[in-house]
Amino acid sequence: MSSKPWPKGRKLVHLDLKGAPPRIEYLHRLIQVFSQLGADGLLVEYEDMFPYEGGLELLQATSQPAYSLKEVLSMQEFAKSKGMEVIPLVQTFGHMEFVLKHRSMWPLREVPHCVGTLNPHKEEGVKLVMEMLRQVVEQHPGLSTLHIGADEVYMLGEGEESKQWLLSPEHTVEQLFLSHVTTVAKAVKEAWPHLSIIMWDDMMRGMSQDTLKASGLVGLVQPMLWDYTPNLNVEKTVALLEKYFGAGMSDLWAASSFKGSTAVHTCVTNTQRHVDNHLQWLKVASSLSAGISLRGIAITGWQRYDHLSVLCELMPVALPSLAACLQTLLHGEFSLEAQSSVTQKLGVSSVEVEAMERTSAADSLFPGRRLAEFIVELNSLLSSEELRFFENNMYVRGWFSPYHQRRKVVNPLISMQIHSQATELLKLLQRKSEAVRKEMVEVYPDSTAQEWMEEHVSPVAAPLQRLTQHIQVCLQDMVP
């Protein structure tokens, strides 16, 4: 099946700020690059980086300062100067972890042990999300579109109030979901009649056309169908979009991925995986009925799977992937011409960040390239068999086993050789880690650098450090 370039519609780059929020200067540089690479909008998911005020001030991040109102406005003004629309994304049902983790918000959880899902029966919950939305909308002058989230509403229907509500024969979990989202969407329309409302589609995928038609959502919201897999099922995805369209939802969006959807702890982006995802989306777009017009595509770049999970790949190592995905959409394929456009624009030799070499002295189209290069180098060392499995090498297993360590009876000569090798590896690891940290704090808050190091470096360095300490202790009783 041949594909055409992405049809008319917005190409939004998703900024997930719930982890590794860039310093504002770097954020501006990124926006400029996004624009030059072919994007014409931003989907901004602030979470705890938005400067909520009053009773919502507790939602602000504590590990680093939230963006100031001045910074939020400057980001928008800079994006608009580049011709880019800014669409804020505020979760209003699922993925409310950054809200519901706070003790004062615990009563608003659907179930006590699920920190992500809002109880749809409490009026205070609707008031809470509407106040969040009010503050965000007011700080986005000229706003025309708002994303209200509503994906992955885990444990819905499991709360005590929901169980009571579901005892009524005509009540279903589907209706419970639709009721809350419709309430929020109607309140948004009442407060800001001019706003278009986007929501994630996944909770509606199993619903019938009749259920959707009767929900009250038709004409209120624009579903955004997301699928980040490289082997996206084209036929099934087309059928879903056709179903929404048949239910009367004529304004539809797609959502792909350029990073943050491979594995929860991925450190370095695989460009081809994400290009493959976009090639599948191009097939979907070219297979739709003539009456369906996609409003656009959000190219997501998740920084965490949720508020309480680890960091995914940082933006600098994912920029070649983003560039490749955008060029794939613009060309309708990932042709040699598209690849050449990426490498020339970024000044690198390969679209795969692990294989790229510098080909241009200019750094203008690849902000954070040194950080990307250093992360790739460090990741290669951290993944190396010599470092990761040092405790399993012949000499450690043979002459400094747990048995030897417990009894402090060791071969001094071999133990000293092991100590020397381990120390050299630790020095190399420290040098490369410091190079990464130095570049990282130029781009991200200190807390991000600290978290990244503790997540990726510390678990690999700790066994080596313990080994050298044990050797020193043992040698005290063996060497005069």
PDB file of N, CA and C in Angstrom, residues 94-167:
ATOM      1  N   GLY A  94      -8.141  10.287  34.468  1.00  0.00           N
ATOM      2  CA  GLY A  94      -7.048   9.350  34.728  1.00  0.00           C
ATOM      3  C   GLY A  94      -5.723  10.099  34.783  1.00  0.00           C
ATOM      4  N   HIS A  95      -4.670   9.402  35.168  1.00  0.00           N
ATOM      5  CA  HIS A  95      -3.326   9.992  35.277  1.00  0.00           C
ATOM      6  C   HIS A  95      -3.331  11.288  36.087  1.00  0.00           C
ATOM      7  N   MET A  96      -4.029  11.228  37.209  1.00  0.00           N
ATOM      8  CA  MET A  96      -4.070  12.374  38.128  1.00  0.00           C
ATOM      9  C   MET A  96      -3.078  12.179  39.275  1.00  0.00           C
ATOM     10  N   GLU A  97      -2.033  11.391  39.036  1.00  0.00           N
ATOM     11  CA  GLU A  97      -1.084  11.060  40.104  1.00  0.00           C
ATOM     12  C   GLU A  97      -0.488  12.293  40.777  1.00  0.00           C
ATOM     13  N   PHE A  98      -0.160  13.293  39.974  1.00  0.00           N
ATOM     14  CA  PHE A  98       0.509  14.469  40.551  1.00  0.00           C
ATOM     15  C   PHE A  98      -0.427  15.280  41.442  1.00  0.00           C
ATOM     16  N   VAL A  99      -1.718  15.024  41.320  1.00  0.00           N
ATOM     17  CA  VAL A  99      -2.705  15.676  42.176  1.00  0.00           C
ATOM     18  C   VAL A  99      -3.055  14.795  43.368  1.00  0.00           C
ATOM     19  N   LEU A 100      -3.453  13.563  43.052  1.00  0.00           N
ATOM     20  CA  LEU A 100      -4.009  12.668  44.070  1.00  0.00           C
ATOM     21  C   LEU A 100      -2.962  12.052  44.995  1.00  0.00           C
ATOM     22  N   LYS A 101      -1.675  12.298  44.723  1.00  0.00           N
ATOM     23  CA  LYS A 101      -0.633  11.809  45.639  1.00  0.00           C
ATOM     24  C   LYS A 101      -0.619  12.620  46.936  1.00  0.00           C
ATOM     25  N   HIS A 102      -1.147  13.840  46.901  1.00  0.00           N
ATOM     26  CA  HIS A 102      -1.132  14.705  48.079  1.00  0.00           C
ATOM     27  C   HIS A 102      -2.194  14.264  49.088  1.00  0.00           C
ATOM     28  N   ARG A 103      -1.808  14.212  50.339  1.00  0.00           N
ATOM     29  CA  ARG A 103      -2.697  13.693  51.393  1.00  0.00           C
ATOM     30  C   ARG A 103      -4.055  14.396  51.404  1.00  0.00           C
ATOM     31  N   SER A 104      -4.070  15.688  51.211  1.00  0.00           N
ATOM     32  CA  SER A 104      -5.348  16.422  51.245  1.00  0.00           C
ATOM     33  C   SER A 104      -6.260  16.028  50.091  1.00  0.00           C
ATOM     34  N   MET A 105      -5.686  15.398  49.054  1.00  0.00           N
ATOM     35  CA  MET A 105      -6.477  14.992  47.886  1.00  0.00           C
ATOM     36  C   MET A 105      -6.879  13.509  47.929  1.00  0.00           C
ATOM     37  N   TRP A 106      -6.398  12.769  48.922  1.00  0.00           N
ATOM     38  CA  TRP A 106      -6.696  11.335  48.993  1.00  0.00           C
ATOM     39  C   TRP A 106      -8.197  11.019  48.922  1.00  0.00           C
ATOM     40  N   PRO A 107      -9.057  11.823  49.577  1.00  0.00           N
ATOM     41  CA  PRO A 107     -10.490  11.494  49.530  1.00  0.00           C
ATOM     42  C   PRO A 107     -11.095  11.537  48.122  1.00  0.00           C
ATOM     43  N   LEU A 108     -10.371  12.136  47.165  1.00  0.00           N
ATOM     44  CA  LEU A 108     -10.895  12.257  45.806  1.00  0.00           C
ATOM     45  C   LEU A 108     -10.482  11.097  44.903  1.00  0.00           C
ATOM     46  N   ARG A 109      -9.763  10.107  45.458  1.00  0.00           N
ATOM     47  CA  ARG A 109      -9.380   8.938  44.660  1.00  0.00           C
ATOM     48  C   ARG A 109     -10.575   7.999  44.477  1.00  0.00           C
ATOM     49  N   GLU A 110     -10.609   7.337  43.321  1.00  0.00           N
ATOM     50  CA  GLU A 110     -11.653   6.334  43.083  1.00  0.00           C
ATOM     51  C   GLU A 110     -11.503   5.169  44.056  1.00  0.00           C
ATOM     52  N   VAL A 111     -10.282   4.671  44.207  1.00  0.00           N
ATOM     53  CA  VAL A 111      -9.980   3.663  45.228  1.00  0.00           C
ATOM     54  C   VAL A 111      -8.710   4.109  45.949  1.00  0.00           C
ATOM     55  N   PRO A 112      -8.564   3.758  47.231  1.00  0.00           N
ATOM     56  CA  PRO A 112      -7.440   4.280  48.021  1.00  0.00           C
ATOM     57  C   PRO A 112      -6.058   3.961  47.451  1.00  0.00           C
ATOM     58  N   HIS A 113      -5.901   2.788  46.838  1.00  0.00           N
ATOM     59  CA  HIS A 113      -4.561   2.380  46.400  1.00  0.00           C
ATOM     60  C   HIS A 113      -4.262   2.776  44.951  1.00  0.00           C
ATOM     61  N   CYS A 114      -5.198   3.426  44.255  1.00  0.00           N
ATOM     62  CA  CYS A 114      -4.949   3.893  42.886  1.00  0.00           C
ATOM     63  C   CYS A 114      -4.818   5.406  42.909  1.00  0.00           C
ATOM     64  N   VAL A 115      -3.600   5.873  42.731  1.00  0.00           N
ATOM     65  CA  VAL A 115      -3.315   7.294  42.903  1.00  0.00           C
ATOM     66  C   VAL A 115      -3.591   8.096  41.629  1.00  0.00           C
ATOM     67  N   GLY A 116      -4.010   7.401  40.556  1.00  0.00           N
ATOM     68  CA  GLY A 116      -4.175   8.089  39.277  1.00  0.00           C
ATOM     69  C   GLY A 116      -5.591   8.437  38.883  1.00  0.00           C
ATOM     70  N   THR A 117      -6.601   7.775  39.469  1.00  0.00           N
ATOM     71  CA  THR A 117      -7.981   7.929  38.998  1.00  0.00           C
ATOM     72  C   THR A 117      -8.843   8.722  39.966  1.00  0.00           C
ATOM     73  N   LEU A 118      -9.508   9.729  39.414  1.00  0.00           N
ATOM     74  CA  LEU A 118     -10.395  10.595  40.186  1.00  0.00           C
ATOM     75  C   LEU A 118     -11.745   9.899  40.412  1.00  0.00           C
ATOM     76  N   ASN A 119     -12.302  10.074  41.595  1.00  0.00           N
ATOM     77  CA  ASN A 119     -13.644   9.564  41.891  1.00  0.00           C
ATOM     78  C   ASN A 119     -14.662  10.409  41.113  1.00  0.00           C
ATOM     79  N   PRO A 120     -15.425   9.794  40.183  1.00  0.00           N
ATOM     80  CA  PRO A 120     -16.332  10.589  39.350  1.00  0.00           C
ATOM     81  C   PRO A 120     -17.620  11.010  40.055  1.00  0.00           C
ATOM     82  N   HIS A 121     -17.818  10.544  41.281  1.00  0.00           N
ATOM     83  CA  HIS A 121     -19.074  10.831  41.985  1.00  0.00           C
ATOM     84  C   HIS A 121     -18.996  12.062  42.866  1.00  0.00           C
ATOM     85  N   LYS A 122     -17.795  12.543  43.135  1.00  0.00           N
ATOM     86  CA  LYS A 122     -17.639  13.659  44.070  1.00  0.00           C
ATOM     87  C   LYS A 122     -17.640  14.995  43.324  1.00  0.00           C
ATOM     88  N   GLU A 123     -18.523  15.867  43.739  1.00  0.00           N
ATOM     89  CA  GLU A 123     -18.612  17.190  43.128  1.00  0.00           C
ATOM     90  C   GLU A 123     -17.304  17.956  43.310  1.00  0.00           C
ATOM     91  N   GLU A 124     -16.611  17.692  44.453  1.00  0.00           N
ATOM     92  CA  GLU A 124     -15.330  18.378  44.698  1.00  0.00           C
ATOM     93  C   GLU A 124     -14.307  18.034  43.618  1.00  0.00           C
ATOM     94  N   GLY A 125     -14.416  16.812  43.056  1.00  0.00           N
ATOM     95  CA  GLY A 125     -13.488  16.400  42.008  1.00  0.00           C
ATOM     96  C   GLY A 125     -13.667  17.224  40.748  1.00  0.00           C
ATOM     97  N   VAL A 126     -14.917  17.442  40.360  1.00  0.00           N
ATOM     98  CA  VAL A 126     -15.189  18.265  39.183  1.00  0.00           C
ATOM     99  C   VAL A 126     -14.747  19.706  39.438  1.00  0.00           C
ATOM    100  N   LYS A 127     -15.012  20.210  40.633  1.00  0.00           N
ATOM    101  CA  LYS A 127     -14.579  21.573  40.972  1.00  0.00           C
ATOM    102  C   LYS A 127     -13.057  21.688  40.897  1.00  0.00           C
ATOM    103  N   LEU A 128     -12.368  20.647  41.358  1.00  0.00           N
ATOM    104  CA  LEU A 128     -10.905  20.636  41.330  1.00  0.00           C
ATOM    105  C   LEU A 128     -10.388  20.743  39.900  1.00  0.00           C
ATOM    106  N   VAL A 129     -10.863  19.862  39.001  1.00  0.00           N
ATOM    107  CA  VAL A 129     -10.333  19.877  37.631  1.00  0.00           C
ATOM    108  C   VAL A 129     -10.728  21.167  36.912  1.00  0.00           C
ATOM    109  N   MET A 130     -11.895  21.699  37.222  1.00  0.00           N
ATOM    110  CA  MET A 130     -12.305  22.954  36.578  1.00  0.00           C
ATOM    111  C   MET A 130     -11.435  24.120  37.045  1.00  0.00           C
ATOM    112  N   GLU A 131     -11.015  24.096  38.309  1.00  0.00           N
ATOM    113  CA  GLU A 131     -10.122  25.153  38.792  1.00  0.00           C
ATOM    114  C   GLU A 131      -8.742  25.006  38.154  1.00  0.00           C
ATOM    115  N   MET A 132      -8.268  23.761  37.991  1.00  0.00           N
ATOM    116  CA  MET A 132      -7.010  23.528  37.281  1.00  0.00           C
ATOM    117  C   MET A 132      -7.104  24.076  35.856  1.00  0.00           C
ATOM    118  N   LEU A 133      -8.185  23.730  35.180  1.00  0.00           N
ATOM    119  CA  LEU A 133      -8.374  24.186  33.802  1.00  0.00           C
ATOM    120  C   LEU A 133      -8.474  25.713  33.734  1.00  0.00           C
ATOM    121  N   ARG A 134      -9.200  26.301  34.680  1.00  0.00           N
ATOM    122  CA  ARG A 134      -9.356  27.757  34.678  1.00  0.00           C
ATOM    123  C   ARG A 134      -8.000  28.451  34.748  1.00  0.00           C
ATOM    124  N   GLN A 135      -7.158  27.981  35.668  1.00  0.00           N
ATOM    125  CA  GLN A 135      -5.853  28.632  35.823  1.00  0.00           C
ATOM    126  C   GLN A 135      -4.996  28.471  34.569  1.00  0.00           C
ATOM    127  N   VAL A 136      -5.047  27.280  33.972  1.00  0.00           N
ATOM    128  CA  VAL A 136      -4.245  27.041  32.766  1.00  0.00           C
ATOM    129  C   VAL A 136      -4.776  27.869  31.595  1.00  0.00           C
ATOM    130  N   VAL A 137      -6.094  27.869  31.382  1.00  0.00           N
ATOM    131  CA  VAL A 137      -6.682  28.623  30.264  1.00  0.00           C
ATOM    132  C   VAL A 137      -6.386  30.112  30.403  1.00  0.00           C
ATOM    133  N   GLU A 138      -6.506  30.640  31.613  1.00  0.00           N
ATOM    134  CA  GLU A 138      -6.287  32.072  31.812  1.00  0.00           C
ATOM    135  C   GLU A 138      -4.853  32.494  31.521  1.00  0.00           C
ATOM    136  N   GLN A 139      -3.924  31.555  31.654  1.00  0.00           N
ATOM    137  CA  GLN A 139      -2.523  31.883  31.371  1.00  0.00           C
ATOM    138  C   GLN A 139      -2.114  31.504  29.947  1.00  0.00           C
ATOM    139  N   HIS A 140      -3.111  31.248  29.103  1.00  0.00           N
ATOM    140  CA  HIS A 140      -2.857  30.975  27.682  1.00  0.00           C
ATOM    141  C   HIS A 140      -3.721  31.911  26.841  1.00  0.00           C
ATOM    142  N   PRO A 141      -3.352  33.177  26.774  1.00  0.00           N
ATOM    143  CA  PRO A 141      -4.159  34.148  26.022  1.00  0.00           C
ATOM    144  C   PRO A 141      -4.284  33.749  24.551  1.00  0.00           C
ATOM    145  N   GLY A 142      -5.491  33.908  24.021  1.00  0.00           N
ATOM    146  CA  GLY A 142      -5.723  33.570  22.625  1.00  0.00           C
ATOM    147  C   GLY A 142      -5.887  32.083  22.379  1.00  0.00           C
ATOM    148  N   LEU A 143      -6.035  31.317  23.447  1.00  0.00           N
ATOM    149  CA  LEU A 143      -6.143  29.857  23.319  1.00  0.00           C
ATOM    150  C   LEU A 143      -7.373  29.467  22.496  1.00  0.00           C
ATOM    151  N   SER A 144      -7.194  28.484  21.610  1.00  0.00           N
ATOM    152  CA  SER A 144      -8.331  28.024  20.806  1.00  0.00           C
ATOM    153  C   SER A 144      -8.643  26.546  21.022  1.00  0.00           C
ATOM    154  N   THR A 145      -7.677  25.775  21.538  1.00  0.00           N
ATOM    155  CA  THR A 145      -7.873  24.336  21.706  1.00  0.00           C
ATOM    156  C   THR A 145      -7.291  23.880  23.038  1.00  0.00           C
ATOM    157  N   LEU A 146      -8.007  22.966  23.703  1.00  0.00           N
ATOM    158  CA  LEU A 146      -7.606  22.442  25.010  1.00  0.00           C
ATOM    159  C   LEU A 146      -7.721  20.921  24.989  1.00  0.00           C
ATOM    160  N   HIS A 147      -6.747  20.234  25.561  1.00  0.00           N
ATOM    161  CA  HIS A 147      -6.760  18.760  25.661  1.00  0.00           C
ATOM    162  C   HIS A 147      -7.062  18.397  27.114  1.00  0.00           C
ATOM    163  N   ILE A 148      -8.122  17.600  27.331  1.00  0.00           N
ATOM    164  CA  ILE A 148      -8.529  17.260  28.706  1.00  0.00           C
ATOM    165  C   ILE A 148      -8.122  15.838  29.108  1.00  0.00           C
ATOM    166  N   GLY A 149      -7.198  15.230  28.374  1.00  0.00           N
ATOM    167  CA  GLY A 149      -6.672  13.923  28.782  1.00  0.00           C
ATOM    168  C   GLY A 149      -7.718  12.826  28.734  1.00  0.00           C
ATOM    169  N   ALA A 150      -7.973  12.213  29.892  1.00  0.00           N
ATOM    170  CA  ALA A 150      -9.000  11.160  30.065  1.00  0.00           C
ATOM    171  C   ALA A 150      -8.583   9.806  29.509  1.00  0.00           C
ATOM    172  N   ASP A 151      -7.278   9.531  29.489  1.00  0.00           N
ATOM    173  CA  ASP A 151      -6.825   8.198  29.074  1.00  0.00           C
ATOM    174  C   ASP A 151      -6.529   7.344  30.308  1.00  0.00           C
ATOM    175  N   GLU A 152      -6.533   6.023  30.101  1.00  0.00           N
ATOM    176  CA  GLU A 152      -6.103   5.048  31.100  1.00  0.00           C
ATOM    177  C   GLU A 152      -6.677   5.330  32.490  1.00  0.00           C
ATOM    178  N   VAL A 153      -7.994   5.361  32.549  1.00  0.00           N
ATOM    179  CA  VAL A 153      -8.677   5.617  33.825  1.00  0.00           C
ATOM    180  C   VAL A 153      -8.773   4.287  34.575  1.00  0.00           C
ATOM    181  N   TYR A 154      -7.654   3.910  35.188  1.00  0.00           N
ATOM    182  CA  TYR A 154      -7.543   2.609  35.847  1.00  0.00           C
ATOM    183  C   TYR A 154      -8.483   2.504  37.044  1.00  0.00           C
ATOM    184  N   MET A 155      -8.980   1.304  37.281  1.00  0.00           N
ATOM    185  CA  MET A 155      -9.796   0.970  38.464  1.00  0.00           C
ATOM    186  C   MET A 155     -11.144   1.683  38.489  1.00  0.00           C
ATOM    187  N   LEU A 156     -11.544   2.285  37.376  1.00  0.00           N
ATOM    188  CA  LEU A 156     -12.842   2.949  37.339  1.00  0.00           C
ATOM    189  C   LEU A 156     -13.951   1.927  37.590  1.00  0.00           C
ATOM    190  N   GLY A 157     -14.869   2.268  38.493  1.00  0.00           N
ATOM    191  CA  GLY A 157     -15.955   1.357  38.842  1.00  0.00           C
ATOM    192  C   GLY A 157     -15.651   0.488  40.050  1.00  0.00           C
ATOM    193  N   GLU A 158     -14.407   0.558  40.562  1.00  0.00           N
ATOM    194  CA  GLU A 158     -13.999  -0.288  41.685  1.00  0.00           C
ATOM    195  C   GLU A 158     -14.194   0.394  43.040  1.00  0.00           C
ATOM    196  N   GLY A 159     -14.435   1.696  43.030  1.00  0.00           N
ATOM    197  CA  GLY A 159     -14.658   2.406  44.284  1.00  0.00           C
ATOM    198  C   GLY A 159     -16.012   2.073  44.889  1.00  0.00           C
ATOM    199  N   GLU A 160     -16.161   2.309  46.179  1.00  0.00           N
ATOM    200  CA  GLU A 160     -17.407   1.955  46.869  1.00  0.00           C
ATOM    201  C   GLU A 160     -18.603   2.709  46.298  1.00  0.00           C
ATOM    202  N   GLU A 161     -18.438   4.005  46.025  1.00  0.00           N
ATOM    203  CA  GLU A 161     -19.548   4.769  45.456  1.00  0.00           C
ATOM    204  C   GLU A 161     -19.898   4.284  44.056  1.00  0.00           C
ATOM    205  N   SER A 162     -18.867   3.925  43.288  1.00  0.00           N
ATOM    206  CA  SER A 162     -19.115   3.401  41.936  1.00  0.00           C
ATOM    207  C   SER A 162     -19.837   2.063  41.992  1.00  0.00           C
ATOM    208  N   LYS A 163     -19.432   1.206  42.924  1.00  0.00           N
ATOM    209  CA  LYS A 163     -20.082  -0.102  43.047  1.00  0.00           C
ATOM    210  C   LYS A 163     -21.565   0.058  43.367  1.00  0.00           C
ATOM    211  N   GLN A 164     -21.882   0.994  44.232  1.00  0.00           N
ATOM    212  CA  GLN A 164     -23.291   1.265  44.549  1.00  0.00           C
ATOM    213  C   GLN A 164     -24.028   1.772  43.314  1.00  0.00           C
ATOM    214  N   TRP A 165     -23.400   2.670  42.595  1.00  0.00           N
ATOM    215  CA  TRP A 165     -23.998   3.255  41.395  1.00  0.00           C
ATOM    216  C   TRP A 165     -24.240   2.182  40.341  1.00  0.00           C
ATOM    217  N   LEU A 166     -23.300   1.236  40.230  1.00  0.00           N
ATOM    218  CA  LEU A 166     -23.390   0.180  39.210  1.00  0.00           C
ATOM    219  C   LEU A 166     -24.404  -0.908  39.558  1.00  0.00           C
ATOM    220  N   LEU A 167     -24.937  -0.885  40.777  1.00  0.00           N
ATOM    221  CA  LEU A 167     -25.973  -1.860  41.138  1.00  0.00           C
ATOM    222  C   LEU A 167     -27.242  -1.656  40.325  1.00  0.00           C
TER     223      LEU A 167
END
